[in-house]
């Protein structure tokens, strides 16, 4: 028991230590104001620019490479801005995304420059300005901004609206920022940021924030059923199995249709489920522990928090209405 | 009965809101049976990226990947002989194995895991819970 307790407090300390590191990191990257602005430049970059600028497609200057950007930066910010807005050789106007606002493009350029070793762009105010050498007053600014209560900065407020839930800006992060991939690794920069792919798909509230069933139905994606061929179609079986649930929770409807779109019969039968209605004891407890439906749901298929997707059949409760 | 039911549901509800340390994509699998020991970064396998291109069946039925992170004992010999990742990362279906650091892209020292899996969250919390019980 003693050792368990120790483990737990270690775990807790680790969490705190991590938070402290995070706060320190935020403070050292410059003023908090700039951090917010860079963030939005970053999200524009992740979605609209990284496709070419992460790997240097069509000889685009690469994010993180000062040599690629050096001569371009010397042209002055106004020129860069004009080229990015109006297009320049292989660089399409607004990166090919006309819906973006001019100020968003400006932020994205600053983000790219800042990430490529041009520290001065971390501090720039939002309006378009001539390239002047950066003010060197960063430390003072940090102190000032830190004292100001701010709605947007996670770390600055004990009474943040969502204390435990992740803010949207922390979802679907680019690989280099997600804490799992090593940002020092060159290959990491070649990986596709999830947002870029998911923008085009039907969205959901949890998991990848993609509704994979709808995305498939609406032909937003074309996953192969065969390693080598686009032509082979899945054998879809439309058979619902209703599992009655005691208490107030709606009954579970297990649909073979959506599953056989993705999976083979042998993925479930007989290892996970005996193919006979009612032959399997299924409970929420085992699902949460990663068995039965939980082999996939809560890991790759939509997470267990989506109660309604499984518990979808209304029943007539004897007491009360609905 | 109600005992069996309440504990997991309680754990589940709290686990959903529990801040995870890593913000990696749901379903990313980090595989590290051998990589760290061999001085390579561990491998990150992105489910979301592959399921846009293939149904689960292709890997989990045709190619024989078991549903278990780290459970397939994949190594480079199997890969260059066309098994597991090597069934596609062979220069024909997808880019070939010489791009080591596109697969070996995880933070060194990270143990094998599936990102945001309910079970991994539950285990953390169950140990907390037992503390409260005592």
XYZ file of C-alpha atoms in Angstrom:
456
model
C 0.000 0.000 0.000
C 2.808 2.338 0.951
C 4.457 1.890 -2.406
C 1.187 2.420 -4.206
C 0.723 5.669 -2.372
C 4.219 6.710 -3.324
C 3.500 5.936 -6.936
C 0.427 8.037 -6.831
C 2.123 11.028 -5.335
C 4.926 10.636 -7.854
C 2.387 10.700 -10.581
C 0.866 13.808 -9.159
C 4.207 15.520 -8.810
C 5.037 14.636 -12.380
C 1.888 16.329 -13.527
C 2.738 19.435 -11.565
C 6.280 19.408 -12.825
C 4.966 19.201 -16.356
C 2.642 22.119 -15.854
C 5.479 24.184 -14.469
C 7.611 23.339 -17.468
C 4.758 24.338 -19.741
C 4.355 27.675 -18.031
C 8.061 28.325 -18.172
C 8.104 27.459 -21.840
C 5.287 29.857 -22.545
C 7.035 32.637 -20.695
C 10.343 32.129 -22.410
C 8.938 32.162 -25.926
C 8.206 35.861 -25.665
C 5.360 38.024 -24.553
C 2.036 36.347 -24.067
C 0.413 38.671 -26.512
C 2.735 37.498 -29.214
C 2.091 33.914 -28.196
C -1.571 34.350 -28.992
C -0.930 35.995 -32.308
C 1.623 33.372 -33.331
C -0.845 30.711 -32.363
C -3.381 31.884 -34.864
C -0.671 32.243 -37.483
C 0.237 28.705 -36.599
C -3.242 27.355 -37.103
C -3.456 29.036 -40.505
C -0.061 27.629 -41.335
C -0.995 24.111 -40.198
C -4.086 24.019 -42.337
C -3.229 26.066 -45.417
C 0.517 26.432 -45.798
C 2.218 23.392 -44.288
C 1.249 21.221 -47.246
C 4.045 22.886 -49.226
C 6.109 24.754 -46.659
C 6.726 21.854 -44.246
C 8.583 19.654 -46.703
C 9.595 22.244 -49.330
C 7.221 21.076 -52.054
C 7.842 22.879 -55.398
C 10.916 24.445 -53.763
C 8.828 26.341 -51.253
C 11.004 27.774 -48.446
C 10.795 25.318 -45.548
C 9.528 26.107 -42.089
C 12.443 26.020 -39.677
C 15.114 26.591 -42.304
C 16.710 29.987 -41.903
C 18.813 29.534 -45.046
C 15.680 28.997 -47.137
C 14.195 32.228 -45.823
C 17.225 34.470 -45.499
C 17.216 36.128 -48.925
C 13.441 36.301 -48.974
C 13.287 37.985 -45.601
C 15.750 40.614 -46.824
C 13.233 41.738 -49.451
C 11.275 43.188 -46.567
C 8.013 42.118 -45.025
C 5.860 44.123 -47.454
C 7.202 42.190 -50.409
C 6.671 38.852 -48.702
C 3.180 39.922 -47.819
C 2.395 40.984 -51.368
C 3.746 37.728 -52.796
C 1.771 35.652 -50.339
C -1.441 37.607 -50.960
C -1.208 37.906 -54.725
C 0.857 34.846 -55.546
C 4.424 34.572 -56.817
C 5.828 31.930 -59.216
C 4.769 28.582 -57.716
C 3.378 30.191 -54.607
C -0.401 30.435 -55.162
C -2.237 33.562 -53.984
C -3.133 33.090 -50.319
C -1.691 29.583 -50.519
C -4.640 28.655 -52.718
C -7.189 29.434 -50.037
C -9.011 32.647 -51.025
C -11.265 32.450 -47.970
C -8.407 33.514 -45.714
C -8.341 37.104 -44.492
C -5.331 39.257 -45.316
C -4.483 39.581 -41.635
C -4.480 35.810 -41.285
C -1.990 35.487 -44.113
C 0.146 38.130 -42.416
C 0.033 36.119 -39.207
C 0.956 32.938 -41.032
C 3.973 34.609 -42.657
C 5.104 35.939 -39.304
C 4.669 32.520 -37.791
C 6.778 30.969 -40.519
C 9.493 33.596 -40.144
C 9.477 33.320 -36.367
C 9.769 29.551 -36.590
C 12.614 29.861 -39.064
C 14.901 31.783 -36.757
C 13.756 35.391 -37.282
C 13.052 36.184 -33.656
C 11.898 39.730 -34.394
C 8.614 38.498 -35.881
C 7.513 37.044 -32.585
C 6.868 40.518 -31.220
C 5.276 42.320 -34.137
C 1.911 43.954 -33.708
C -0.841 42.821 -36.026
C -1.063 45.758 -38.437
C 1.171 45.756 -41.469
C 4.402 47.502 -40.710
C 7.727 48.107 -42.340
C 10.428 45.716 -41.170
C 12.131 47.491 -38.360
C 14.557 45.850 -35.983
C 12.662 44.323 -33.079
C 12.333 46.093 -29.802
C 14.543 44.402 -27.300
C 12.291 44.876 -24.316
C 10.917 41.400 -24.093
C 11.585 40.689 -20.406
C 9.736 43.783 -19.205
C 6.793 42.943 -21.368
C 6.520 39.451 -19.975
C 6.189 40.762 -16.478
C 3.575 43.290 -17.481
C 1.383 40.931 -19.430
C 1.593 38.267 -16.807
C -0.079 40.464 -14.232
C -2.926 41.408 -16.488
C -5.753 38.908 -16.131
C -6.510 37.531 -19.527
C -9.436 35.455 -20.709
C -7.485 33.575 -23.293
C -4.375 32.475 -21.570
C -4.775 29.128 -19.934
C -1.942 29.438 -17.534
C -2.740 32.857 -16.215
C -6.084 32.137 -14.635
C -7.060 29.859 -11.823
C -10.695 30.415 -12.718
C -10.548 29.534 -16.334
C -13.947 28.597 -17.769
C -12.948 25.019 -18.579
C -10.547 23.821 -15.976
C -10.240 20.165 -16.998
C -11.581 19.981 -20.507
C -9.176 20.579 -23.336
C -9.673 23.848 -25.240
C -10.328 23.433 -28.960
C -6.928 24.892 -29.792
C -5.298 21.824 -28.231
C -7.128 19.319 -30.390
C -5.795 17.768 -33.590
C -2.364 19.303 -33.095
C 0.329 19.081 -35.748
C 2.748 16.198 -35.076
C 5.611 18.426 -33.961
C 3.423 19.958 -31.265
C 1.517 16.940 -30.007
C 3.901 15.749 -27.305
C 4.142 12.249 -28.778
C 6.321 12.969 -31.799
C 9.867 14.188 -31.373
C 10.001 17.755 -32.744
C 13.786 17.404 -33.165
C 13.255 14.651 -35.709
C 13.310 15.796 -39.352
C 10.771 13.183 -40.407
C 8.263 14.678 -37.987
C 8.032 17.779 -40.188
C 7.084 15.658 -43.186
C 4.034 14.229 -41.440
C 0.637 15.580 -42.337
C -1.055 17.740 -39.683
C -4.412 16.048 -38.877
C -6.345 19.312 -39.274
C -5.378 19.557 -42.900
C -7.004 16.195 -43.609
C -9.968 16.577 -41.276
C -11.070 19.949 -42.583
C -12.730 18.184 -45.498
C -14.499 15.482 -43.464
C -17.766 15.331 -41.507
C -17.026 16.329 -37.973
C -17.871 14.752 -34.630
C -17.540 15.846 -31.031
C -14.996 13.355 -29.833
C -12.192 11.033 -30.814
C -10.487 12.370 -33.939
C -13.385 14.858 -34.160
C -14.280 13.128 -37.407
C -17.498 11.205 -37.982
C -15.953 8.300 -39.855
C -19.294 6.670 -40.650
C -20.659 9.828 -42.283
C -17.391 10.606 -44.029
C -17.566 7.209 -45.681
C -21.277 7.454 -46.498
C -20.863 10.918 -47.995
C -17.902 9.750 -50.063
C -15.524 12.197 -48.455
C -12.987 9.391 -48.149
C -12.299 6.286 -50.254
C -10.511 3.796 -48.064
C -9.485 0.682 -49.982
C -10.965 -2.678 -49.033
C -7.975 -4.337 -50.641
C -4.322 -3.474 -50.246
C -3.722 -3.145 -53.970
C -7.038 -2.346 -55.585
C -9.538 0.502 -55.543
C -12.140 -1.658 -57.272
C -12.907 -4.384 -54.747
C -16.013 -3.516 -52.731
C -16.697 -4.616 -49.149
C -19.239 -7.333 -48.358
C -21.699 -5.331 -46.306
C -24.206 -7.160 -44.107
C -27.228 -5.243 -42.867
C -28.255 -6.984 -39.641
C -29.062 -5.161 -36.433
C -28.812 -6.903 -33.081
C -30.750 -5.268 -30.259
C -29.440 -5.790 -26.760
C -31.863 -4.900 -24.016
C -30.490 -2.855 -21.160
C -31.963 -2.776 -17.676
C -32.758 0.591 -16.084
C -33.157 3.938 -17.810
C -30.440 3.592 -20.453
C -31.831 3.078 -23.951
C -31.269 -0.353 -25.501
C -28.136 -0.975 -27.511
C -28.529 -1.462 -31.233
C -25.495 -3.168 -32.670
C -25.426 -2.528 -36.437
C -23.571 -5.031 -38.644
C -23.847 -2.595 -41.557
C -21.468 0.127 -40.365
C -19.063 -2.491 -39.033
C -18.839 -4.604 -42.153
C -18.118 -1.437 -44.161
C -14.796 -1.330 -42.335
C -14.182 -4.766 -40.910
C -14.101 -8.432 -41.839
C -16.352 -10.975 -40.074
C -13.182 -12.634 -38.776
C -12.228 -9.471 -36.899
C -15.060 -10.143 -34.445
C -16.197 -13.745 -34.971
C -15.405 -15.880 -33.095
C -12.539 -14.281 -31.132
C -14.520 -11.356 -29.673
C -18.169 -12.422 -30.163
C -19.848 -15.797 -30.709
C -22.051 -15.166 -33.775
C -25.350 -15.877 -32.103
C -27.772 -13.305 -30.762
C -27.627 -13.134 -26.966
C -24.807 -15.668 -26.660
C -22.365 -13.098 -25.345
C -22.399 -11.515 -21.907
C -21.623 -7.855 -22.630
C -21.371 -5.164 -19.982
C -20.242 -1.564 -19.773
C -17.578 -2.571 -17.275
C -15.847 -4.862 -19.736
C -16.242 -2.349 -22.576
C -14.476 0.260 -20.467
C -11.700 -2.201 -19.767
C -11.093 -2.626 -23.480
C -12.951 -5.883 -24.063
C -15.854 -6.728 -26.383
C -17.043 -3.486 -28.054
C -14.173 -1.795 -26.158
C -11.562 -3.633 -28.235
C -12.147 -0.894 -30.822
C -14.386 1.720 -29.213
C -12.272 3.907 -26.968
C -9.140 3.173 -29.000
C -9.649 3.671 -32.714
C -13.406 3.670 -33.382
C -15.491 6.432 -31.720
C -14.887 6.660 -27.965
C -17.116 5.307 -25.210
C -18.216 8.819 -24.237
C -20.651 8.726 -27.188
C -23.285 6.829 -25.215
C -26.078 7.667 -27.645
C -24.460 6.116 -30.654
C -24.736 2.656 -29.068
C -27.649 3.239 -26.708
C -29.895 4.375 -29.524
C -33.186 2.510 -29.094
C -35.843 4.244 -27.018
C -37.838 2.059 -24.722
C -41.130 2.548 -22.981
C -40.278 3.182 -19.396
C -43.182 2.280 -17.162
C -42.550 5.212 -14.835
C -42.261 8.825 -15.910
C -42.417 10.221 -19.441
C -39.905 9.359 -22.143
C -24.919 -5.500 -9.710
C -25.132 -1.812 -9.079
C -21.682 -2.025 -7.557
C -20.313 -3.486 -10.783
C -21.934 -0.743 -12.718
C -21.196 2.380 -10.730
C -17.481 2.196 -10.455
C -16.672 2.080 -14.144
C -19.236 4.677 -15.028
C -17.838 6.973 -12.391
C -14.338 6.370 -13.652
C -15.384 6.874 -17.222
C -17.018 10.205 -16.629
C -14.046 11.543 -14.765
C -11.586 10.082 -17.225
C -13.095 11.849 -20.207
C -12.345 15.177 -18.656
C -9.002 14.221 -17.280
C -6.210 16.213 -18.890
C -3.890 13.947 -20.818
C -0.236 14.821 -20.841
C 0.212 14.248 -24.511
C -2.100 15.861 -27.057
C -1.467 13.294 -29.745
C -4.197 12.301 -32.163
C -6.839 9.801 -31.039
C -5.801 6.296 -32.070
C -2.108 7.036 -32.652
C -0.193 3.895 -31.653
C 3.321 4.236 -30.335
C 5.335 1.021 -30.761
C 8.439 0.603 -28.680
C 9.297 -3.048 -28.075
C 12.784 -2.780 -29.518
C 13.397 0.746 -30.829
C 14.724 2.411 -27.692
C 17.097 -0.458 -27.008
C 18.341 -0.305 -30.588
C 18.972 3.437 -30.307
C 16.150 4.384 -32.681
C 13.244 6.681 -31.850
C 10.076 4.655 -31.206
C 7.591 4.251 -34.076
C 4.358 6.240 -34.284
C 1.589 4.628 -36.309
C -1.247 7.076 -37.142
C -4.591 5.243 -37.480
C -6.399 8.335 -38.714
C -4.034 8.748 -41.648
C -4.217 5.107 -42.719
C -7.970 4.714 -42.280
C -8.549 7.513 -44.766
C -6.791 5.212 -47.266
C -7.623 1.673 -46.104
C -10.394 -0.151 -44.259
C -9.420 -1.850 -41.012
C -9.893 -5.200 -42.754
C -6.834 -4.731 -44.964
C -4.446 -4.603 -42.019
C -6.313 -6.470 -39.328
C -7.597 -9.376 -41.439
C -5.525 -9.604 -44.653
C -2.147 -8.589 -43.201
C -2.722 -10.197 -39.813
C -2.111 -7.251 -37.465
C -3.537 -8.320 -34.079
C -5.607 -5.742 -32.172
C -2.880 -5.130 -29.626
C -0.403 -2.258 -29.492
C 3.040 -3.839 -29.443
C 1.470 -7.286 -29.789
C 2.746 -8.109 -33.259
C 6.464 -8.182 -32.521
C 7.236 -6.212 -35.636
C 10.896 -5.776 -36.521
C 12.860 -4.496 -39.502
C 13.575 -7.955 -40.916
C 9.858 -8.702 -41.177
C 9.287 -5.286 -42.713
C 11.895 -5.619 -45.464
C 10.552 -9.116 -46.186
C 7.153 -7.612 -46.940
C 5.276 -8.333 -43.713
C 3.372 -5.830 -41.558
C 4.285 -2.236 -42.490
C 6.454 -3.717 -45.238
C 3.423 -5.036 -47.120
C 2.845 -1.431 -48.218
C 5.971 0.544 -47.372
C 7.840 -1.165 -50.175
C 8.123 1.579 -52.781
C 5.010 0.333 -54.593
C 1.920 0.885 -52.456
C 3.642 3.522 -50.322
C 7.086 5.051 -49.878
C 9.795 2.625 -48.951
C 11.680 1.819 -45.733
C 14.693 4.031 -46.275
C 12.689 6.914 -44.833
C 13.542 5.755 -41.338
C 12.613 8.879 -39.454
C 9.119 9.210 -40.887
C 8.142 6.046 -38.973
C 10.686 6.366 -36.169
C 9.383 9.777 -35.105
C 8.325 9.329 -31.464
C 9.903 10.922 -28.421
C 12.659 8.636 -27.178
C 11.779 6.750 -24.018
C 7.998 6.722 -24.573
C 6.474 3.305 -23.757
C 4.204 1.378 -26.159
C 0.652 2.790 -26.011
C -2.527 3.788 -27.822
C -3.352 7.441 -27.536
C -6.438 8.473 -25.604
C -7.563 4.891 -25.088
C -10.160 4.550 -22.348
C -8.201 1.793 -20.703
C -5.001 3.722 -20.323
C -6.933 6.514 -18.675
C -8.881 4.133 -16.487
C -5.801 2.527 -15.066
C -4.404 5.837 -13.918
C -7.639 6.659 -12.253
C -8.242 3.259 -10.715
C -5.025 3.604 -8.769
C -6.170 7.000 -7.546
C -9.508 5.592 -6.664
C -8.025 2.802 -4.553
C -6.139 5.420 -2.625
C -9.349 7.157 -1.745
C -10.892 3.871 -0.693
C -8.311 3.031 1.891
